[in-house]
PDB file of C-alpha atoms in Angstrom:
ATOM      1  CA  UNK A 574       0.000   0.000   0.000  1.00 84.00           C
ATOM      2  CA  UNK A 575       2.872   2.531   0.573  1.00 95.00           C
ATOM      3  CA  UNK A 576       3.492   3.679  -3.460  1.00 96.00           C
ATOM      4  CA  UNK A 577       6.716   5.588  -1.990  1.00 96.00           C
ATOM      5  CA  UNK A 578       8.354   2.574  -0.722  1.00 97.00           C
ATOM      6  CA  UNK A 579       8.051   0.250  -3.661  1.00 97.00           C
ATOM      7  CA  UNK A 580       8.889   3.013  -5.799  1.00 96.00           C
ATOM      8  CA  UNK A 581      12.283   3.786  -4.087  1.00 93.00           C
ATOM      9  CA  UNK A 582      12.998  -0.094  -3.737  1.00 94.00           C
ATOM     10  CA  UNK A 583      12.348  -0.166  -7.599  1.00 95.00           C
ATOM     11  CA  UNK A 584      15.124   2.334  -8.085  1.00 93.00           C
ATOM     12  CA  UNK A 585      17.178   1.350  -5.330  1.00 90.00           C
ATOM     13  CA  UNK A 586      17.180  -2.645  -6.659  1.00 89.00           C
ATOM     14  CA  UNK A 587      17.182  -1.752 -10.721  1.00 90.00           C
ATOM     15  CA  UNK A 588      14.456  -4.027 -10.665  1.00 94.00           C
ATOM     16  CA  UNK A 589      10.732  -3.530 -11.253  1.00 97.00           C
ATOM     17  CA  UNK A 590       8.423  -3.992  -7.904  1.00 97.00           C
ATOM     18  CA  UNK A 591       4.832  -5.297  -8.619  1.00 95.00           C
ATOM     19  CA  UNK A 592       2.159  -4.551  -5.919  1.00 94.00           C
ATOM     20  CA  UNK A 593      -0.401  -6.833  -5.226  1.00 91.00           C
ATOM     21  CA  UNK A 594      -3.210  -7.003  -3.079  1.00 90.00           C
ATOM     22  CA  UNK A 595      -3.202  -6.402   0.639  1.00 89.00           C
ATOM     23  CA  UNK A 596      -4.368  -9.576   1.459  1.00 91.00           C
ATOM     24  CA  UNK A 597      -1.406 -11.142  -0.477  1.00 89.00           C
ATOM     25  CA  UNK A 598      -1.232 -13.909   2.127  1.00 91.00           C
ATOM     26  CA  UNK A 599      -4.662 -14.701   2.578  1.00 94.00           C
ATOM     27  CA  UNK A 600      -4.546 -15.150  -0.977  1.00 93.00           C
ATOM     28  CA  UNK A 601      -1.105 -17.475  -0.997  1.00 92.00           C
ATOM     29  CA  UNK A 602      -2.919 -19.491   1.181  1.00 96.00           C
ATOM     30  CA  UNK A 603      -6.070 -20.110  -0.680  1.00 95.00           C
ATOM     31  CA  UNK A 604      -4.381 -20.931  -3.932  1.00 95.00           C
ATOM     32  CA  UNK A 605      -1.962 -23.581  -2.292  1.00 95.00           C
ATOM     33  CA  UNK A 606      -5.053 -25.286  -0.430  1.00 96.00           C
ATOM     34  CA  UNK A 607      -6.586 -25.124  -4.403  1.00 95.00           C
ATOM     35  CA  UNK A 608      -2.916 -26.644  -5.644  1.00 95.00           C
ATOM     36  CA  UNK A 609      -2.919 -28.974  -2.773  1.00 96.00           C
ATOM     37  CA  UNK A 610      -6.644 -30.547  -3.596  1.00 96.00           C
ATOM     38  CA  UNK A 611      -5.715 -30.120  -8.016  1.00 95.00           C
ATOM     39  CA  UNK A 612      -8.284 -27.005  -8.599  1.00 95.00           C
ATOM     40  CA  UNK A 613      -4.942 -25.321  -9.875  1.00 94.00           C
ATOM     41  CA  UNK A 614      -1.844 -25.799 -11.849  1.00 95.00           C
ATOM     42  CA  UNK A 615       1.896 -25.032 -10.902  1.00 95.00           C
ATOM     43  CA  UNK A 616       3.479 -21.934  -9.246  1.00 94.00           C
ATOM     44  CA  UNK A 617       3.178 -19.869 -13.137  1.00 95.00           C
ATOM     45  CA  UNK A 618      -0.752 -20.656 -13.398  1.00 95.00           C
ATOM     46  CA  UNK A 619      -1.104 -19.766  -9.976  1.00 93.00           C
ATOM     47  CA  UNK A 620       0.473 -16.230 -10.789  1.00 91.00           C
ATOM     48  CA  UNK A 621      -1.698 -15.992 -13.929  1.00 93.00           C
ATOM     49  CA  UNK A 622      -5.022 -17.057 -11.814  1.00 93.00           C
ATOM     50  CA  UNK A 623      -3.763 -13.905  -9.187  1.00 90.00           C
ATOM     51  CA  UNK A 624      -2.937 -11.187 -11.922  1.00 90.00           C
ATOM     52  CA  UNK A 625      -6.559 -11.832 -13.808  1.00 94.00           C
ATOM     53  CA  UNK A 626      -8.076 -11.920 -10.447  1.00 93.00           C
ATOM     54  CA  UNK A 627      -6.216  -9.200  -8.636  1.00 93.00           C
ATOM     55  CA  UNK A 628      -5.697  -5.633  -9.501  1.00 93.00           C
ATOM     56  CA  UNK A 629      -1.161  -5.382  -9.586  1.00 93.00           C
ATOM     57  CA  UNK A 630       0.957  -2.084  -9.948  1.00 96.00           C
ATOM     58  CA  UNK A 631       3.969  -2.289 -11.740  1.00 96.00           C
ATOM     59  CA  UNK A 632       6.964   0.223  -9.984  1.00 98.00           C
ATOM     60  CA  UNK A 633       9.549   0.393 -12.771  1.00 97.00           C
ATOM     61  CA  UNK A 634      13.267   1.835 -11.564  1.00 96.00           C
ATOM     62  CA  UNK A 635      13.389   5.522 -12.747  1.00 94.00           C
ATOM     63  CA  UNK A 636      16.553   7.089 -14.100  1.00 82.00           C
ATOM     64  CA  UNK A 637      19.846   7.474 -12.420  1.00 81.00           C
ATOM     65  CA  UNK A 638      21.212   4.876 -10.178  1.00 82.00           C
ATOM     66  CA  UNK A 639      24.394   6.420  -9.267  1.00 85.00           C
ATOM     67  CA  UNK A 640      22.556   7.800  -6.085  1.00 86.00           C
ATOM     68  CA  UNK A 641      21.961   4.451  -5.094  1.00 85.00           C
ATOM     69  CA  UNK A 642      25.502   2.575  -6.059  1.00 86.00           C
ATOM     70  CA  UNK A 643      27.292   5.578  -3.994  1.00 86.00           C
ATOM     71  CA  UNK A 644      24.830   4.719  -0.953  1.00 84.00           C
ATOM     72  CA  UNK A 645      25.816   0.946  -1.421  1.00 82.00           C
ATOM     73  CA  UNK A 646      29.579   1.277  -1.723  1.00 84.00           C
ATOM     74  CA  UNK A 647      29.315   3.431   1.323  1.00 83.00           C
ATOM     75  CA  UNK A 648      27.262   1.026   3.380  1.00 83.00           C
ATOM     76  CA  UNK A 649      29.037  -1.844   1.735  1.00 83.00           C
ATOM     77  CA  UNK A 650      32.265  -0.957   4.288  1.00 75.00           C
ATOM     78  CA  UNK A 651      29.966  -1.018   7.663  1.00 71.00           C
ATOM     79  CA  UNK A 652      29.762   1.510  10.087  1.00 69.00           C
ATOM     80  CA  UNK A 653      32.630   3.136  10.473  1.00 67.00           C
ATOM     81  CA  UNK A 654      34.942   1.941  13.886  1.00 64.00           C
ATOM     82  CA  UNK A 655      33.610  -1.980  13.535  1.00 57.00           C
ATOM     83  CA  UNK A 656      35.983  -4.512  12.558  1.00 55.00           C
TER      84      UNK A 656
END
């Protein structure tokens, strides 16, 4: 629900973030209990059933990632004083 934080995680990873719903494990659950009995295929029909089903945002990395590599290079050390 927080559009901020899977935005910045999309630029801070490179990687596109998609949003489900809310109830994301309520709905995990459901569809293994349907895998589990055979009302459903394997773990890609399972992701098909949820994104026909479900309303999903797509967060796609914006721009410049030099921000980002200088925060990781400077966290990639430690804290300073720590062995």
């Amino acid at each position: 629900r927080n559009a901020l934080l899977c935005q910045l995680t999309a630029d801070a990873c490179g990687l596109p973030v998609v949003a489900g719903p809310a109830e994301a494990a309520a709905f995990g659950n459901v569809l293994v209990q349907a895998r589990a009995q055979g009302r459903v295929g394997d773990l890609p029909a399972m992701r098909r059933l949820l994104a026909a089903t479900q309303p999903l945002t797509w967060y796609e990395p914006r721009g410049d990632t030099r921000r980002w590599e200088t925060a990781r290079a400077r966290l990639a050390g430690g804290p300073p004083g720590l062995p």
